[in-house]
Each structure stands twice: as C-alpha cells, then as structure tokens.
Short mmCIF file of C-alpha atoms and ligand atoms in Angstrom, two decimals:
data_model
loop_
_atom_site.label_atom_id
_atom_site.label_comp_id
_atom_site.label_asym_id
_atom_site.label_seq_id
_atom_site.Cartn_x
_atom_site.Cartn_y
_atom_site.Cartn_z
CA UNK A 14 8.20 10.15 28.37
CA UNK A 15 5.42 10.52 30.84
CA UNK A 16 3.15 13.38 31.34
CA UNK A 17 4.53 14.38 34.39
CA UNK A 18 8.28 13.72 34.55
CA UNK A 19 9.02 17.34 35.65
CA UNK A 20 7.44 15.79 39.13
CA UNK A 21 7.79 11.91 39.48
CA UNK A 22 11.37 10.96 38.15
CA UNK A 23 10.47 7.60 37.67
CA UNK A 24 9.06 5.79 34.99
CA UNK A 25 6.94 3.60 36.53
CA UNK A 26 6.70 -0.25 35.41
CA UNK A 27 6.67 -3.82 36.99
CA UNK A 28 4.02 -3.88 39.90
CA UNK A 29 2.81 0.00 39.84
CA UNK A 30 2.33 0.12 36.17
CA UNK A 31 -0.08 -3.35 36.78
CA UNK A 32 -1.97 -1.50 39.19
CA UNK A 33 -1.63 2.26 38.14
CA UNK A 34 -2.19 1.13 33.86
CA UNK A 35 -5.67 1.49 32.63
CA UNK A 36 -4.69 1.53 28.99
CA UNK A 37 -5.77 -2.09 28.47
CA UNK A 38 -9.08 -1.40 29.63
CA UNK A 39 -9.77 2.63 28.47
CA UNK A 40 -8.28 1.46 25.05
CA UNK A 41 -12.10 1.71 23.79
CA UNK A 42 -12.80 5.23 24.89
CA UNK A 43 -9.97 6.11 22.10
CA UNK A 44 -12.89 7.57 19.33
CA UNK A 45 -14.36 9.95 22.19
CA UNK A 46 -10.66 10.89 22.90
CA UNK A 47 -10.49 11.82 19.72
CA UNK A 48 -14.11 14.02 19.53
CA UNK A 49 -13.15 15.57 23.52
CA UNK A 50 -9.56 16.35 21.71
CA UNK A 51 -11.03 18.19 18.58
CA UNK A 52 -13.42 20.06 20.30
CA UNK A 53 -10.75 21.15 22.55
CA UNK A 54 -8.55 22.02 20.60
CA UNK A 55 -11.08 24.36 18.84
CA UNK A 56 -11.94 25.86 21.92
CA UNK A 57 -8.14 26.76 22.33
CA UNK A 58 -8.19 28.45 18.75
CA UNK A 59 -10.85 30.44 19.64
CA UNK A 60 -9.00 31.81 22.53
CA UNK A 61 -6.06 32.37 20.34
CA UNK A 62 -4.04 29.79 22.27
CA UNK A 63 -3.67 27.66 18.85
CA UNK A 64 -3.48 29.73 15.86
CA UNK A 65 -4.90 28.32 12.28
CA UNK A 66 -1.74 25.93 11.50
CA UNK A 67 -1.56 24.53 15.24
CA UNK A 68 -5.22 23.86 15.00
CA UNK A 69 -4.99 21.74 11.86
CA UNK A 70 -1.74 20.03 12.49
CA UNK A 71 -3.28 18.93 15.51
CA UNK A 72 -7.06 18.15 13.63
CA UNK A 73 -4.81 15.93 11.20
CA UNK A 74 -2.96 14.07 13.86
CA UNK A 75 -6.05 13.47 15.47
CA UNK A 76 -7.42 11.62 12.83
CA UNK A 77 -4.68 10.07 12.09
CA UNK A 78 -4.71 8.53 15.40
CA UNK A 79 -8.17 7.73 14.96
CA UNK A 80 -7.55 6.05 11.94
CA UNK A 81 -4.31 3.79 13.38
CA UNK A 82 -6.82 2.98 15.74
CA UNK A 83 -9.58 1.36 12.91
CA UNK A 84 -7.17 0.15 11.50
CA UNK A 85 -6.38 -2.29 14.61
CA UNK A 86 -2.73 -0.30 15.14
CA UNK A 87 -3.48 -0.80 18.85
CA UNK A 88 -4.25 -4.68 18.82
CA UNK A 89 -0.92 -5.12 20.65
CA UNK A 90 -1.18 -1.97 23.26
CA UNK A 91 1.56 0.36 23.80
CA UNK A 92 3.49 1.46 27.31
CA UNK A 93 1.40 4.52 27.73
CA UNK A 94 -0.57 4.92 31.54
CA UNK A 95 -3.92 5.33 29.79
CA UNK A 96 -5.66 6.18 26.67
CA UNK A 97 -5.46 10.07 27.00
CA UNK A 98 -1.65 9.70 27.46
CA UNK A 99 -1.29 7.43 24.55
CA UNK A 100 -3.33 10.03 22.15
CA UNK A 101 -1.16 13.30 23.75
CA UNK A 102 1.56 11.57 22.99
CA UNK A 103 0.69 10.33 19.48
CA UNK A 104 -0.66 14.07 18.85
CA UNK A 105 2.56 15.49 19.83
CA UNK A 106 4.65 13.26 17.94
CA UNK A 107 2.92 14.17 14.64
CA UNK A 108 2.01 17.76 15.56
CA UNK A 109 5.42 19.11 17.36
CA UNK A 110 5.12 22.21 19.70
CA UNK A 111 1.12 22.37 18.41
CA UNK A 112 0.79 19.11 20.07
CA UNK A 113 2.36 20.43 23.02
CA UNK A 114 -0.42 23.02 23.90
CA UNK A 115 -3.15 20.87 23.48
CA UNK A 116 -3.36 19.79 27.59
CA UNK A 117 -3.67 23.94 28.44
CA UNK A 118 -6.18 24.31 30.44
CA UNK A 119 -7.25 20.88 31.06
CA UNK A 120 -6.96 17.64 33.58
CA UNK A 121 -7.40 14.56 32.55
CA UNK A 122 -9.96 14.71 35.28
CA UNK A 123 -12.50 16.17 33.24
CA UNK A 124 -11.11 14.61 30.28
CA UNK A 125 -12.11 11.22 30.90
CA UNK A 126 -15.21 11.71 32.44
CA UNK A 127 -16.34 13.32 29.23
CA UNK A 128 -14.61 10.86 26.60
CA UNK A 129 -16.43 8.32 29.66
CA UNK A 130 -20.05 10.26 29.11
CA UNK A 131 -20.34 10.24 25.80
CA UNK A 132 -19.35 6.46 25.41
CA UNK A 133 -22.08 5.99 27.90
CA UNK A 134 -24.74 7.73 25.32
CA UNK A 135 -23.92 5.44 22.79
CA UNK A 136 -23.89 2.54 24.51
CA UNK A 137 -26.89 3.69 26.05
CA UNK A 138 -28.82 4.23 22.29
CA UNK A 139 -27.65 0.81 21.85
CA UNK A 140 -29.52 -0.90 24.29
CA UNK A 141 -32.27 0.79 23.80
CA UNK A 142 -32.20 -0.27 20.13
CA UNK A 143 -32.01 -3.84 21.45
CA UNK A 144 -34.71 -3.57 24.02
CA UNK A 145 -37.06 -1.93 21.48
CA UNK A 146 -36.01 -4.84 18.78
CA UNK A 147 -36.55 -7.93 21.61
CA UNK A 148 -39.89 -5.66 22.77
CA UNK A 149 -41.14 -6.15 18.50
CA UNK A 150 -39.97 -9.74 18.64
CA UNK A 151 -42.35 -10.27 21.94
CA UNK A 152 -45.52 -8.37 20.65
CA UNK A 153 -44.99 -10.44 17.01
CA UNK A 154 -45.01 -14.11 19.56
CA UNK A 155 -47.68 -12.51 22.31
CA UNK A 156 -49.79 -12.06 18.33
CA UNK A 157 -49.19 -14.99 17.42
CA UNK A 158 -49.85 -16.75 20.95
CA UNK A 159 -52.87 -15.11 21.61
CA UNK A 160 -54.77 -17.82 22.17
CA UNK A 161 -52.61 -20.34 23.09
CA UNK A 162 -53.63 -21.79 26.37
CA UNK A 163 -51.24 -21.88 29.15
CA UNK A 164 -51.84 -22.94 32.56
CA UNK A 165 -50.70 -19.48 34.54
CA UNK A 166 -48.64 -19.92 38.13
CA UNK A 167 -48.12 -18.50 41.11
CA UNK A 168 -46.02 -20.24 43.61
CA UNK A 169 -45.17 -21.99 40.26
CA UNK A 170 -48.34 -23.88 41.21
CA UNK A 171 -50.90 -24.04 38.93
CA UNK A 172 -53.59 -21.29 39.17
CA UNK A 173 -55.91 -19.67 36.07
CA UNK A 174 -55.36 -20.62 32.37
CA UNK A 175 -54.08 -17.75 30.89
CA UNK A 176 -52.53 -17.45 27.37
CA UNK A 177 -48.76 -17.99 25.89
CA UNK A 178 -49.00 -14.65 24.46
CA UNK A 179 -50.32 -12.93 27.88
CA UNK A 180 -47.22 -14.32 29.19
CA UNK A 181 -44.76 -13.10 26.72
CA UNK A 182 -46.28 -9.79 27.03
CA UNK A 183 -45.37 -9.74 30.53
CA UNK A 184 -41.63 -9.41 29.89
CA UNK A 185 -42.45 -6.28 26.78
CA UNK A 186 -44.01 -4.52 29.84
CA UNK A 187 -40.78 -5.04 32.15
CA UNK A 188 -38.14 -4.66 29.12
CA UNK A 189 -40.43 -0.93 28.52
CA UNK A 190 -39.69 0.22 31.98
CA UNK A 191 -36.16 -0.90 30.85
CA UNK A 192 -36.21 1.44 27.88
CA UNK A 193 -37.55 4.21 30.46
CA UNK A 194 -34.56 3.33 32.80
CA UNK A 195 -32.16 3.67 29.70
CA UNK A 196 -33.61 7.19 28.37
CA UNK A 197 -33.38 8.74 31.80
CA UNK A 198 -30.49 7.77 32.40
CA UNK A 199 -29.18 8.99 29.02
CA UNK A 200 -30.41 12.48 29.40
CA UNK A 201 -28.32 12.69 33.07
CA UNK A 202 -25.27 11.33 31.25
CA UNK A 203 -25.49 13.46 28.34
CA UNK A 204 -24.04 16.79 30.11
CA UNK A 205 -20.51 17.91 29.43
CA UNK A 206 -17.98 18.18 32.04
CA UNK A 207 -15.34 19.82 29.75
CA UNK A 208 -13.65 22.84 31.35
CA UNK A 209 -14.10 21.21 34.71
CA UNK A 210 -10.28 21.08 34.65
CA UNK A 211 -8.97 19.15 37.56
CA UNK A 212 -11.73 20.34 40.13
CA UNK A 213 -11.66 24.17 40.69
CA UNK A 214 -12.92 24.69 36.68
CA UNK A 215 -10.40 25.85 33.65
CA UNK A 216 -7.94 28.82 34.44
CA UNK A 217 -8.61 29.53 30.79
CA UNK A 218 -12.06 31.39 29.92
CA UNK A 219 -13.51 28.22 28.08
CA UNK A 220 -17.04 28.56 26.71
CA UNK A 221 -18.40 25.59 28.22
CA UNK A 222 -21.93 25.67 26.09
CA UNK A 223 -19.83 25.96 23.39
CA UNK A 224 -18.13 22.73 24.14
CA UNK A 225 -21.00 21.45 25.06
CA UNK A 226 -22.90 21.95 22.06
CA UNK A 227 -19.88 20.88 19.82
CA UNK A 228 -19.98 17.56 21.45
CA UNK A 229 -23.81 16.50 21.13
CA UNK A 230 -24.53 17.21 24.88
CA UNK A 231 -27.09 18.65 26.34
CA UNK A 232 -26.19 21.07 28.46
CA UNK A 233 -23.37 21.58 31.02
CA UNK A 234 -22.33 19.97 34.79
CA UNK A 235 -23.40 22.93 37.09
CA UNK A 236 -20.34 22.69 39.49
CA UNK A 237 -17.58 22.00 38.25
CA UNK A 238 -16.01 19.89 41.21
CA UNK A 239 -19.21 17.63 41.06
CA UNK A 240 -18.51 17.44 37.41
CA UNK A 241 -15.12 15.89 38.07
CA UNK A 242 -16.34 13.10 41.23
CA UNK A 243 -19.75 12.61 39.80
CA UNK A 244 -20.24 8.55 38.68
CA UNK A 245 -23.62 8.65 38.93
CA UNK A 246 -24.48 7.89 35.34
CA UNK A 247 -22.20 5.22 35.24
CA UNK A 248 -24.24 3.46 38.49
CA UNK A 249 -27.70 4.13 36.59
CA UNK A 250 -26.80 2.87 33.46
CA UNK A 251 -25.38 0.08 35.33
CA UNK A 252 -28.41 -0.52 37.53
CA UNK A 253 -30.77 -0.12 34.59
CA UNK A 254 -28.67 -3.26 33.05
CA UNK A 255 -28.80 -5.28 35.96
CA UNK A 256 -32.27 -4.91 35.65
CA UNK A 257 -32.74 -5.39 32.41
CA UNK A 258 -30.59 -8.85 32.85
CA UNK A 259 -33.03 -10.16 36.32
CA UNK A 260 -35.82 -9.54 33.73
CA UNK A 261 -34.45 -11.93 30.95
CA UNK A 262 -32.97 -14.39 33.84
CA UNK A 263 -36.77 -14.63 35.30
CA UNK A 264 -37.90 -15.78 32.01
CA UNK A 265 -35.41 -17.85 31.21
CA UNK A 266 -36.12 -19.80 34.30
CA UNK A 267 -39.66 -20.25 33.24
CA UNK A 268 -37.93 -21.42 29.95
CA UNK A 269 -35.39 -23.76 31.31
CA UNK A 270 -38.18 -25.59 33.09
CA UNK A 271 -40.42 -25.49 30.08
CA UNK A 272 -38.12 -26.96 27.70
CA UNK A 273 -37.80 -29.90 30.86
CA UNK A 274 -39.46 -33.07 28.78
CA UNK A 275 -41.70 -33.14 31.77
CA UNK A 276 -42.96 -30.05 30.61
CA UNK A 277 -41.97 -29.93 27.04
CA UNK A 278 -43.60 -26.56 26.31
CA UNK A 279 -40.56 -25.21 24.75
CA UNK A 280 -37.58 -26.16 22.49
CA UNK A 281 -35.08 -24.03 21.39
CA UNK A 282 -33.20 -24.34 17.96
CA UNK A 283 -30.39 -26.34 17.73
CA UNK A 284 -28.32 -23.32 17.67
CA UNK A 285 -29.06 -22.39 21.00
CA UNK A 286 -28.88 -25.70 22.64
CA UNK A 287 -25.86 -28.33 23.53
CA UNK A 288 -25.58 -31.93 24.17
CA UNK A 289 -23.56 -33.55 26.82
CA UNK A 290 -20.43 -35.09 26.84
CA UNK A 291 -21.38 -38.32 28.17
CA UNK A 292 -25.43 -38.44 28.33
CA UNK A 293 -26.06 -39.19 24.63
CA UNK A 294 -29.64 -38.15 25.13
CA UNK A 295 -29.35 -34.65 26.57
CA UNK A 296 -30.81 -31.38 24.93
CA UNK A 297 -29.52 -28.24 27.74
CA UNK A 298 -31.18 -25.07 27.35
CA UNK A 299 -27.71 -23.50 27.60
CA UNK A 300 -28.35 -20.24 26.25
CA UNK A 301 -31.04 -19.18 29.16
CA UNK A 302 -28.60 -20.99 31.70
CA UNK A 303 -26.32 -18.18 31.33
CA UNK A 304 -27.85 -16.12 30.53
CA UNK A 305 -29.37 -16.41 34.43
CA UNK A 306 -25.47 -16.90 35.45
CA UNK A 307 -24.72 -13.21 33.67
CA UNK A 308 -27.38 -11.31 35.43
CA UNK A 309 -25.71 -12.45 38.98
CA UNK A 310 -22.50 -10.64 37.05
CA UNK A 311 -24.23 -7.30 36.71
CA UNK A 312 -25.69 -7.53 39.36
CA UNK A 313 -22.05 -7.82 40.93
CA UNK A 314 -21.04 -5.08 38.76
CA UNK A 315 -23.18 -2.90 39.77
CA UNK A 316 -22.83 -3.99 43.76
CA UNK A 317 -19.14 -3.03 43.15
CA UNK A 318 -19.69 -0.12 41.92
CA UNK A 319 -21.77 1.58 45.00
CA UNK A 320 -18.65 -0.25 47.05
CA UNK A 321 -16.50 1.56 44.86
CA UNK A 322 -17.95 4.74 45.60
CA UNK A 323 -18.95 4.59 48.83
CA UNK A 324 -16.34 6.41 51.33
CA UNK A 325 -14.57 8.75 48.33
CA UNK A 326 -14.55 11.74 48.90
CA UNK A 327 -16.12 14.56 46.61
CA UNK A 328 -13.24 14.97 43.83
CA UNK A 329 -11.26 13.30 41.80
CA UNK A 330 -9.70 10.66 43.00
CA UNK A 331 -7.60 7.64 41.40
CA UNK A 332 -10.47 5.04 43.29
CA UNK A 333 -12.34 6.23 40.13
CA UNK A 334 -10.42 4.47 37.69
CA UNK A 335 -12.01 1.32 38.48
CA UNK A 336 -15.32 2.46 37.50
CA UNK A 337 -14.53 1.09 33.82
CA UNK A 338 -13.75 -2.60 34.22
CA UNK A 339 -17.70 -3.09 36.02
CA UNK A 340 -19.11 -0.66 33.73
CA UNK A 341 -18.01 -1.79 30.62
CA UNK A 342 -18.72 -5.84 31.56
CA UNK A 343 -22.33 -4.94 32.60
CA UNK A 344 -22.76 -2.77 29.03
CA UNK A 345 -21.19 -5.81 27.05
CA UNK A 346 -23.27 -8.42 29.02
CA UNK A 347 -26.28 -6.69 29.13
CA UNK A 348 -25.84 -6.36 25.16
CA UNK A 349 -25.12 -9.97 24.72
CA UNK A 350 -27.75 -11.23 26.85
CA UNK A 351 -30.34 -9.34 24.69
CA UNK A 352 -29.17 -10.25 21.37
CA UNK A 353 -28.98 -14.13 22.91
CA UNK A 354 -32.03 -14.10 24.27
CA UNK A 355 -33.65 -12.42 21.18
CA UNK A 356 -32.41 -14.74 18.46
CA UNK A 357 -33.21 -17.89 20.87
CA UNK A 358 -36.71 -16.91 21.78
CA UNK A 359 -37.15 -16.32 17.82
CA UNK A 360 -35.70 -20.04 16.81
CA UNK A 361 -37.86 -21.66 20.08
CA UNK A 362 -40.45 -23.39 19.13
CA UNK A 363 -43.60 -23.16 21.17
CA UNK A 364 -45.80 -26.62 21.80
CA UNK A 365 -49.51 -25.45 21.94
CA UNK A 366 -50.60 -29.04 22.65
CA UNK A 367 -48.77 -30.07 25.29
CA UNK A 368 -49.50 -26.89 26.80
CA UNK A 369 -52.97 -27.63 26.33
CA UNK A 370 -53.19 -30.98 27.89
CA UNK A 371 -51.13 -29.84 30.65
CA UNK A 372 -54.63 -27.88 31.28
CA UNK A 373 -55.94 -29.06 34.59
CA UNK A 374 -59.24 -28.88 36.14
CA UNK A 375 -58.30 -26.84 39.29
CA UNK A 376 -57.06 -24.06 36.86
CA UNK A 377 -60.77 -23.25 36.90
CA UNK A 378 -61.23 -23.19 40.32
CA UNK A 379 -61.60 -19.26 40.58
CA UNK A 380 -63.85 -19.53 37.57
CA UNK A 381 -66.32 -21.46 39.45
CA UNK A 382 -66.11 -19.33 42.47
CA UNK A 383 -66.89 -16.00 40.23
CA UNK A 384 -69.74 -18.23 38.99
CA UNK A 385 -71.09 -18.90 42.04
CA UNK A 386 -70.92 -14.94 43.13
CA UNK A 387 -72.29 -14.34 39.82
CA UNK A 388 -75.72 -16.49 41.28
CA UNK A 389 -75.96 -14.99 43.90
CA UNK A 390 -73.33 -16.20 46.68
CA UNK A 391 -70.93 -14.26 48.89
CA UNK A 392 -67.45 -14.53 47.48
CA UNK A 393 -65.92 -16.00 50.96
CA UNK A 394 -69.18 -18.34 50.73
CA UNK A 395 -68.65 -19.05 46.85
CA UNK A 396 -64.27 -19.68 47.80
CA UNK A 397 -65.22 -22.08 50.38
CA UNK A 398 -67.56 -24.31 48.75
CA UNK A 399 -65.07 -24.52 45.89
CA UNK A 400 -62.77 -25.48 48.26
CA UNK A 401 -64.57 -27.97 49.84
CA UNK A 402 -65.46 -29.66 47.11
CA UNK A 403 -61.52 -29.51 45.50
CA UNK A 404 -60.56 -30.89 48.52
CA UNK A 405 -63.46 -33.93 48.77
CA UNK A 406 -62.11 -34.71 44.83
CA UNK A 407 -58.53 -34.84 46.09
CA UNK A 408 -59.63 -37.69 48.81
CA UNK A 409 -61.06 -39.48 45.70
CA UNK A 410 -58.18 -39.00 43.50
CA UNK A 411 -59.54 -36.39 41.08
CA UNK A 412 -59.82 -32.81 40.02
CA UNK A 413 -62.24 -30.92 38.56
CA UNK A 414 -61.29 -31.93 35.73
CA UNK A 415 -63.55 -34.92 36.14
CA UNK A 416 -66.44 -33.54 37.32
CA UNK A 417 -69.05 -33.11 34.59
CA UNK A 418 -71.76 -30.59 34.28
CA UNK A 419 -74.65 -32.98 35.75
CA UNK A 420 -72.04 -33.37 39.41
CA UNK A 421 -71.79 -29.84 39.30
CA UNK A 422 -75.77 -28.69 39.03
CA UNK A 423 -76.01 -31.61 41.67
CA UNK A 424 -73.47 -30.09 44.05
CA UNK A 425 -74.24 -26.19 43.48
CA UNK A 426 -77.84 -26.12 43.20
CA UNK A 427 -76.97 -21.95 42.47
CA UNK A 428 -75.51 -23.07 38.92
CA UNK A 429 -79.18 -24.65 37.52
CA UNK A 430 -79.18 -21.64 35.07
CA UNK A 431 -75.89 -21.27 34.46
CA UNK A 432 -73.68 -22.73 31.11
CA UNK A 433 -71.86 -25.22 32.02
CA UNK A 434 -69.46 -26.99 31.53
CA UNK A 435 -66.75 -24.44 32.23
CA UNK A 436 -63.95 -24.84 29.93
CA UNK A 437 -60.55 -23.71 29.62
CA UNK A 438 -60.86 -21.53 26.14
CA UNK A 439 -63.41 -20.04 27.99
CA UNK A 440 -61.36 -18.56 30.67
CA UNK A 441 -58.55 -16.07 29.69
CA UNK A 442 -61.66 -14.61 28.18
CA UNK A 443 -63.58 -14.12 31.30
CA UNK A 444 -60.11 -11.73 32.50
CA UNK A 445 -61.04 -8.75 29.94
CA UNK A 446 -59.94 -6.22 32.45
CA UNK A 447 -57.06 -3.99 30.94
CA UNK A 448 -54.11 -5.65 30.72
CA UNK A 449 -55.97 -8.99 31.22
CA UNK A 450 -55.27 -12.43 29.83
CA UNK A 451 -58.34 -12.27 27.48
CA UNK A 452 -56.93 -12.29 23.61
CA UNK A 453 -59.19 -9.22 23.02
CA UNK A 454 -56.86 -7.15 25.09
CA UNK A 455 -53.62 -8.41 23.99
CA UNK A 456 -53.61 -6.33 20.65
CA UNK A 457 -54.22 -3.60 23.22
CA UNK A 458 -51.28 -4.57 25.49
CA UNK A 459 -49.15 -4.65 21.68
CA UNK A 460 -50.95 -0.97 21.08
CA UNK A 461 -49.82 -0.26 24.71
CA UNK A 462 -45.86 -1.12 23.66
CA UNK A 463 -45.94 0.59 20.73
CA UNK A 464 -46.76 3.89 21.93
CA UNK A 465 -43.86 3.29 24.46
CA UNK A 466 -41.19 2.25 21.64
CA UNK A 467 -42.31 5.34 19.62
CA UNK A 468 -41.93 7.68 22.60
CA UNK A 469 -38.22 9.15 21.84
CA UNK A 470 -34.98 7.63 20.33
CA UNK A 471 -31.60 8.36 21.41
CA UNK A 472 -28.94 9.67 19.27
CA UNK A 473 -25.31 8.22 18.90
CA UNK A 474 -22.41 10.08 18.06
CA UNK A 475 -20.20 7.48 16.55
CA UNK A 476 -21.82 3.70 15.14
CA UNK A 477 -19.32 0.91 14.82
N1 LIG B 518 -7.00 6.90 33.75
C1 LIG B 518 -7.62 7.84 34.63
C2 LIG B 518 -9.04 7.37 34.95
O1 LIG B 518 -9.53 6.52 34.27
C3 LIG B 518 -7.66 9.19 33.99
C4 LIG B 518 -7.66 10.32 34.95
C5 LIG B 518 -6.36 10.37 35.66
N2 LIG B 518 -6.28 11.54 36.46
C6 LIG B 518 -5.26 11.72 37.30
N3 LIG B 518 -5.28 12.80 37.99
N4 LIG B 518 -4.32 10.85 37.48
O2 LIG B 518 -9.66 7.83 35.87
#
C-alpha cells in the first residue's frame, strides 16, 4: 500500500525508492510522530471527526507504535517512503477505519515540519545542557589556573604574560554567546505549524493554539504557506553549531601545539590520546585533531544547507527533504565534539612549569613601555626606546630577559624611581581592566558566566 495509490499506480522501488526514501534517515523523528499524531487526533475528536472509541483505538495504536519503536522493532527498517507513512500505516493496521481518518485535514507538509520542530527543541535543550556543563568545567580550570603564567600570543608570537586560566576563560565567553545562539534559536523553532495543511491552511476548522499549546510550543506560524517552506530554524540551529564547533577547533589548535614536546604545556589522558603504528614513541592529540576535522563538517553542513535552499521556491517542495541528513550530522557532531572535548580537557593535565620557563623577557616589553609613560614619556617615545633597545639585545644575542635592573636604570634614566626588576608574576596583574588577565578579575569573569548560565533553561519534551 502507499498513501497515494488512487494517483501513482506504481509502487515505487529500485532507483526512485533510493532517491525518493527518507525512512532511513527520518526513522528518529518517530517519538514526535507519535506526539504531532496524538495531538491530532484530539483535535479531530473535538471536531467530532473521531468519536470517543476512534480516538482511543487510535491513542492505543499510537503507543503501541511508540513502544515497537523502544523496543528497537525498527532496527531493520521497513518498505515504507518515510516515517509518517510507516506510523499511518502501523496506526491503521491496529486501529481499522479509525486509523483511516487520522490524515483528514492534514499534509504531511506540515506534518513533518512540526514532528521536525519539536526534535529541533530538544536537541536544542541538549546542547545547551552541554555548553553550560563544558562552560562549569572551564570556570572550575580558569579557578584553578588563575595564576598560572602563560606567555599570551598574537600572531602566535609571543606578546604579554597572561594567565592559563585567562585563557580558558576565553573559550566560556565564546561557548556563552553559543548558549545565546542556541536559546534564540529555540524560541523561533518552537512555533507550531500544525494545521498548515499542505500550503493553503486545513479545510477543517482546526484550533491551531490549541494544537499549539498541546504540543509545548509557543505560539503559532503566522502564514500558513511560510509555515510549510520555512527552514529557517533548521539553518540557525545549524549555524549556531558550526559555531560552536570553530570555537572548540580554535582551541584545540592551541592544544595540539601545546601538547607538541617542544611546548609540552599540555597532555591529555591516555584515554584521549593514540600511539602510532610504526613510531614507537608517538603520543597524538587525536581527540582535538578531529575534533578540528568535524567543525570543517558543520561547517559543510551548514554551507549545504543555504545551497539547499537557495533557488526553492516559497512552498513545499520535495528539495526539502534533504534538510535532515545535514541537520541531523551537525546536531550529532556538534554533541560529540562537546562531550569529547569536555571529558579531554578534564583528564589534560596542565604543566605550570614549563609554561613558566617558557616565560621570555620580551613578554614584558609593553610593561616597560607603560613604565616609561608612567615617568613621564610619550607612549610613541616610551614604544620606541623599547624598541630600540629589544632590537640592540637581539644584535647581541639576548632578550630582556637578561637585562638586570642596574642596565635598565643605566639605559632609561626615567626609571631611577621606579621598582624594578619587572617580573612576570607581576604582569597579568598590571591588566586589571574588566575582563583583564589580572587573577583579581577572573572570579569576576566566572561571576560574569554564571549569570549567563542562570539566565533561562530550555525545556524538552521527550529525554532519551
Ligand atoms: N519525507 C518528506 C520530507 O521529509 C515528508 C513530506 C512529504 N510531502 C510530500 N508532499 N511528498 O520532507
């Protein structure tokens, strides 16, 4: 049986069912079905379309379908074109004529973009549960690291001393616009699009708010052929992933060339590390390397999604199908990449002392210059002497690392009154601007994340 054999006399298989199936990949959207189908079917009740019995032959086969489903009765997939075939079919088998009715008034059209919504939610709450949970792991390391003195790049040159946790920090900032990009995006998603019908809206006088309401959404779609062509939330959640992933690929470039023996800043449990095959000495930092691989992925998810979009025109149209293969890979690898890089950032081991003598005098270049201001000189003035004399040590072989209090006096008559020598503790301190490297302000910065995290949380309908 298909759904419309009174049409297309064929049923399809070979080479159109491999392009025209989705049931392989829309399997998951089965539990949502299941909700869309209940509510419904209530809806039809009310209208008198379903009287008492149809309404709870139907409620029963529903949940029987949902529970063949837990149960893993769908492992091995059946023949049906797509997941809200498979359950209308299932439905009618147990539920006769009742099961019959239960497509009146309705397209799939606005079927799966609902069942499609409120997967989004959840999958939404989800990664906001894991941002917020790698956020806590960062503020508990940026606590711990408050001090610990790290030479700070640009360029990835050295450039100021700045501190382990400063840096950490850095990413709970970008991972709480993530968790802004994820609740925005929710509350777009979370509209219902039920009663949309195919386009021109339900020939049946569904209460929308009704549905609405039954289902955990916010409100309705306005129009109701919008509702229908609108993928919007699926690019947004998809771009908010993407950018979730180029945050934790950033950082674990910084950690692939920290955990370099060169650098040795960094070692990550066994766990999260391999060996080689033939190099008996090798430790790889595996876990960050793809990590960095699976942001290009989303990023190529969400690229073909715009392509997907781009010349369709405003309705339905079967182009839209193919929304779910880059949606769902950029939810599962965005989810994966946070839970990786969480538990790998909490086994990694942190070297404070190599850090520390990786410390070089040039880091306190700026320092000096500030100094000098602070006796009196122009900054350009102050910048160029600095460099002048950085540049003289380099001809020498040295750094300011080597110069001693008594050279300096001798070469910047200005610092006679000022304490010297300048060290490297001393500097993160000196940066107690908001948001600044100085430890002072880093329980501020964790203060700063807090309030974020405690902002809102999004509900799910259905937990694994
Ligand atoms: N499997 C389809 C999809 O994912 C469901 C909607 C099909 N609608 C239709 N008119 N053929 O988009």
């Amino acid at each position: 049986m298909t759904l419309y054999q009174g049409r297309i006399a064929t049923k399809h298989s070979g080479l159109m069912d491999e392009i025209n199936r989705s049931l392989p990949v829309d399997i998951r959207l089965l539990p949502y079905d299941v909700l869309t189908n209940k509510a419904w079917c209530d809806e039809l009740h009310r209208l008198g379309i379903l009287n008492a019995d149809e309404r709870r032959s139907i409620f029963a086969a529903l949940d029987d379908v949902a529970r063949l489903a837990r149960e893993g009765a769908f492992e091995k997939l059946p023949d049906d074109e797509d997941v809200h075939t498979l359950v209308e079919r299932l439905v009618t088998e147990r539920a006769d004529e009742a099961g019959a009715k239960i497509h009146t008034g309705r397209s799939r059209n606005d079927q799966v973009v609902c069942d499609l919504r409120m997967y989004a939610c959840d999958r939404t709450a989800e990664l906001s549960e894991l941002v917020i949970r790698l956020i806590q792991t960062l503020q508990k390391l940026g606590a711990e690291h408050a001090e610990t003195l790290l030479a700070g790049e640009t360029h990835l040159q050295p450039a100021q001393v700045i501190t382990l946790g400063h840096f950490l920090l850095s990413l709970g900032f970008a991972l709480a616009r993530d968790l802004g990009r994820l609740r925005d995006s929710f509350a777009r998603a979370n509209l219902c699009p039920l009663g949309a019908g195919a386009l021109a809206g339900s020939g049946f006088p569904v209460d929308r708010r009704r549905l609405a309401e039954a289902l955990g959404f916010d409100g309705v779609c306005g129009n109701t052929l919008d509702a229908v062509s609108d993928r919007d939330f699926v690019q947004e959640i998809v771009f908010a992933c993407a950018t979730i992933c180029l945050h934790l690929s950033r950082c674990a470039e910084q950690f692939v060339i920290w955990s370099n023996p060169a650098f040795g800043y960094v070692r990550f449990a066994d766990d999260w590390s391999t060996g080689s095959s033939m190099m008996p000495q090798k430790r790889n930092p595996d876990a960050m390397e793809l990590i960095r691989a699976k942001a290009a992925r989303v990023v190529g998810d969400a690229t073909s999604l715009s392509a997907l979009i781009k010349g369709l025109p405003l309705s339905y149209v079967k182009d839209l199908q193919e929304d779910k293969p880059p949606f769902f890979d950029a939810l599962d690898s965005t989810s994966l990449c946070l839970r990786v890089f969480d538990a790998a950032l909490a086994s990694a081991r942190f070297d404070a002392a190599r850090m520390k003598d990786a410390l070089t005098g040039d880091l306190l270049a700026t320092d000096l210059a500030d100094l000098l201001v602070e006796a009196g000189l122009p900054f350009r003035v102050a910048h160029e002497k600095v460099g002048r004399l950085v540049s003289g040590l380099e001809q020498q072989s040295r750094s300011l690392s080597n110069v001693g209090p008594e050279e300096l006096r001798r070469q910047f008559s200005e610092l006679r009154e000022k304490r010297l020598p300048l060290n490297f503790a001393d500097a993160p301190a000196r940066r107690r601007v908001t948001g600044g490297a100085d430890p002072a302000r880093i329980a501020e910065q964790i203060e700063m994340l807090n309030s974020v995290i405690a902002e809102k949380s999004l509900r799910r309908r259905l937990t694994e």
